[in-house]
PDB file of C-alpha atoms in Angstrom:
ATOM      1  CA  ASP S   1      14.036   3.275  10.276  1.00 74.00           C
ATOM      2  CA  SER S   2      13.922   1.796   6.793  1.00 84.00           C
ATOM      3  CA  ALA S   3      14.167  -1.806   7.983  1.00 89.00           C
ATOM      4  CA  SER S   4      10.856  -1.715   9.859  1.00 90.00           C
ATOM      5  CA  LEU S   5       9.136   0.174   7.020  1.00 91.00           C
ATOM      6  CA  ILE S   6      10.426  -2.352   4.477  1.00 92.00           C
ATOM      7  CA  ALA S   7       9.213  -5.212   6.683  1.00 94.00           C
ATOM      8  CA  TRP S   8       5.750  -3.609   6.911  1.00 95.00           C
ATOM      9  CA  TYR S   9       5.450  -3.101   3.142  1.00 93.00           C
ATOM     10  CA  ARG S  10       6.667  -6.618   2.404  1.00 95.00           C
ATOM     11  CA  ALA S  11       4.220  -8.141   4.893  1.00 96.00           C
ATOM     12  CA  ALA S  12       1.388  -6.021   3.520  1.00 95.00           C
ATOM     13  CA  LEU S  13       2.027  -6.323  -0.222  1.00 94.00           C
ATOM     14  CA  GLU S  14       3.901  -9.542  -1.013  1.00 96.00           C
ATOM     15  CA  PRO S  15       0.821 -11.684  -0.249  1.00 94.00           C
ATOM     16  CA  LEU S  16      -1.050  -9.434  -2.709  1.00 92.00           C
ATOM     17  CA  GLY S  17       1.442 -10.131  -5.525  1.00 92.00           C
ATOM     18  CA  ALA S  18       4.363  -7.729  -4.964  1.00 94.00           C
ATOM     19  CA  ARG S  19       7.907  -9.078  -4.992  1.00 94.00           C
ATOM     20  CA  TRP S  20      11.123  -7.899  -3.341  1.00 95.00           C
ATOM     21  CA  ALA S  21      14.241  -7.197  -5.437  1.00 91.00           C
ATOM     22  CA  GLU S  22      17.315  -5.732  -3.685  1.00 83.00           C
ATOM     23  CA  HIS S  23      15.982  -2.453  -2.198  1.00 84.00           C
ATOM     24  CA  LEU S  24      12.798  -2.227  -4.287  1.00 91.00           C
ATOM     25  CA  LEU S  25       9.330  -3.659  -3.930  1.00 92.00           C
ATOM     26  CA  ILE S  26       7.968  -4.419  -7.396  1.00 93.00           C
ATOM     27  CA  VAL S  27       4.201  -3.931  -7.250  1.00 90.00           C
ATOM     28  CA  GLY S  28       3.359  -4.215 -10.944  1.00 84.00           C
ATOM     29  CA  PRO S  29       4.738  -3.821 -14.460  1.00 81.00           C
ATOM     30  CA  GLY S  30       6.903  -0.713 -14.321  1.00 77.00           C
ATOM     31  CA  ALA S  31       5.702   0.124 -10.794  1.00 87.00           C
ATOM     32  CA  ILE S  32       8.084  -0.008  -7.847  1.00 88.00           C
ATOM     33  CA  ILE S  33       8.320   1.326  -4.315  1.00 90.00           C
ATOM     34  CA  GLY S  34      11.893   2.247  -3.404  1.00 88.00           C
ATOM     35  CA  PHE S  35      13.314   2.562   0.101  1.00 84.00           C
ATOM     36  CA  ASP S  36      16.177   4.866   0.979  1.00 81.00           C
ATOM     37  CA  GLU S  37      17.863   6.276   4.089  1.00 79.00           C
ATOM     38  CA  ARG S  38      18.023  10.084   3.996  1.00 82.00           C
ATOM     39  CA  ASP S  39      18.917  12.632   6.651  1.00 83.00           C
ATOM     40  CA  ASP S  40      17.019  15.459   4.923  1.00 86.00           C
ATOM     41  CA  VAL S  41      13.576  13.816   5.178  1.00 80.00           C
ATOM     42  CA  ALA S  42      11.350  13.917   8.266  1.00 81.00           C
ATOM     43  CA  ALA S  43      10.567  10.680  10.086  1.00 80.00           C
ATOM     44  CA  LYS S  44       6.808  11.093   9.467  1.00 81.00           C
ATOM     45  CA  ALA S  45       4.890  12.264   6.409  1.00 81.00           C
ATOM     46  CA  ALA S  46       3.861  15.913   6.888  1.00 80.00           C
ATOM     47  CA  GLU S  47       1.022  15.761   4.333  1.00 80.00           C
ATOM     48  CA  PRO S  48       0.173  12.080   3.779  1.00 78.00           C
ATOM     49  CA  GLY S  49      -2.593  12.752   1.257  1.00 75.00           C
ATOM     50  CA  ARG S  50      -0.404  14.821  -1.063  1.00 75.00           C
ATOM     51  CA  GLN S  51       0.966  11.768  -2.889  1.00 76.00           C
ATOM     52  CA  MET S  52      -0.571   8.356  -2.549  1.00 83.00           C
ATOM     53  CA  ILE S  53       0.531   4.947  -3.678  1.00 87.00           C
ATOM     54  CA  ASN S  54      -2.293   3.138  -5.476  1.00 91.00           C
ATOM     55  CA  ILE S  55      -2.271  -0.647  -5.672  1.00 91.00           C
ATOM     56  CA  THR S  56      -4.880  -2.546  -7.682  1.00 91.00           C
ATOM     57  CA  VAL S  57      -5.817  -6.035  -6.564  1.00 93.00           C
ATOM     58  CA  GLY S  58      -8.017  -8.739  -8.041  1.00 92.00           C
ATOM     59  CA  ASP S  59      -9.929  -9.318  -4.788  1.00 94.00           C
ATOM     60  CA  VAL S  60     -10.187  -6.266  -2.544  1.00 96.00           C
ATOM     61  CA  ARG S  61     -12.050  -8.181   0.171  1.00 97.00           C
ATOM     62  CA  ALA S  62      -9.258 -10.782   0.385  1.00 96.00           C
ATOM     63  CA  ALA S  63      -6.744  -7.919   0.583  1.00 96.00           C
ATOM     64  CA  GLU S  64      -8.847  -6.331   3.336  1.00 97.00           C
ATOM     65  CA  ARG S  65      -8.847  -9.577   5.356  1.00 97.00           C
ATOM     66  CA  HIS S  66      -5.078  -9.948   4.955  1.00 97.00           C
ATOM     67  CA  LEU S  67      -4.360  -6.331   5.925  1.00 97.00           C
ATOM     68  CA  ASN S  68      -6.617  -6.639   8.972  1.00 98.00           C
ATOM     69  CA  THR S  69      -4.421  -9.511  10.222  1.00 97.00           C
ATOM     70  CA  LEU S  70      -1.554  -6.992  10.238  1.00 96.00           C
ATOM     71  CA  GLY S  71      -3.570  -4.492  12.282  1.00 96.00           C
ATOM     72  CA  VAL S  72      -3.408  -1.719   9.671  1.00 97.00           C
ATOM     73  CA  THR S  73      -5.117   1.612  10.237  1.00 97.00           C
ATOM     74  CA  TRP S  74      -7.887   2.252   7.714  1.00 98.00           C
ATOM     75  CA  VAL S  75      -8.257   5.895   6.690  1.00 96.00           C
ATOM     76  CA  ARG S  76     -11.034   4.887   4.305  1.00 96.00           C
ATOM     77  CA  PRO S  77     -12.564   1.419   4.705  1.00 98.00           C
ATOM     78  CA  VAL S  78     -13.243  -0.612   1.566  1.00 98.00           C
ATOM     79  CA  GLU S  79     -16.271   0.817  -0.187  1.00 98.00           C
ATOM     80  CA  LYS S  80     -17.947   0.331  -3.539  1.00 97.00           C
ATOM     81  CA  VAL S  81     -17.792   3.658  -5.385  1.00 96.00           C
ATOM     82  CA  GLY S  82     -19.592   2.788  -8.610  1.00 92.00           C
ATOM     83  CA  GLY S  83     -18.720   1.505 -12.032  1.00 94.00           C
ATOM     84  CA  GLY S  84     -17.457  -1.740 -10.522  1.00 94.00           C
ATOM     85  CA  TRP S  85     -14.741   0.049  -8.516  1.00 96.00           C
ATOM     86  CA  PHE S  86     -13.847  -0.432  -4.853  1.00 97.00           C
ATOM     87  CA  PHE S  87     -11.618   2.088  -3.059  1.00 96.00           C
ATOM     88  CA  SER S  88      -9.908   1.976   0.322  1.00 97.00           C
ATOM     89  CA  THR S  89      -7.011   3.752   2.015  1.00 96.00           C
ATOM     90  CA  ILE S  90      -4.631   2.575   4.729  1.00 96.00           C
ATOM     91  CA  VAL S  91      -1.761   4.382   6.426  1.00 95.00           C
ATOM     92  CA  ASP S  92       1.772   2.995   6.616  1.00 93.00           C
ATOM     93  CA  PRO S  93       3.916   3.184   9.787  1.00 92.00           C
ATOM     94  CA  VAL S  94       5.379   6.593   8.851  1.00 89.00           C
ATOM     95  CA  GLY S  95       2.083   8.186   7.866  1.00 91.00           C
ATOM     96  CA  ASN S  96       1.959   7.738   4.078  1.00 91.00           C
ATOM     97  CA  TYR S  97      -1.363   6.816   2.501  1.00 93.00           C
ATOM     98  CA  LEU S  98      -1.669   3.648   0.446  1.00 94.00           C
ATOM     99  CA  GLN S  99      -4.836   3.083  -1.574  1.00 94.00           C
ATOM    100  CA  ILE S 100      -6.002  -0.461  -2.277  1.00 95.00           C
ATOM    101  CA  LEU S 101      -8.280  -0.499  -5.328  1.00 94.00           C
ATOM    102  CA  GLN S 102     -10.220  -3.040  -7.341  1.00 95.00           C
ATOM    103  CA  GLY S 103     -11.675  -2.212 -10.724  1.00 93.00           C
ATOM    104  CA  PRO S 104     -14.168  -4.040 -12.894  1.00 91.00           C
ATOM    105  CA  LYS S 105     -11.399  -5.452 -15.093  1.00 85.00           C
ATOM    106  CA  THR S 106      -8.575  -5.776 -12.564  1.00 77.00           C
ATOM    107  CA  PRO S 107      -6.850  -9.125 -13.207  1.00 69.00           C
TER     108      PRO S 107
END
């Protein structure tokens, strides 16, 4: 059901800077997440780690607090990985992985 997936992505990402435009969620310059209804695609992701959406944020801990209010499932909790980078991974309602990242020069 695209409507519930769209609602989840909007609730998760609009407070982090994304904006909705027609049937697309604009997450950065030249970066969009599109939503479509298709009969030839399974309801759940068969291999969620095969392709991941990566979103960079300016404050990964603020993003973590916000996402926790939504009750997201963390596949990889926020962790410092070196070089000023923080990585984390959550799962969306249909099983896709979404990485929330912060780099040393992320605006």
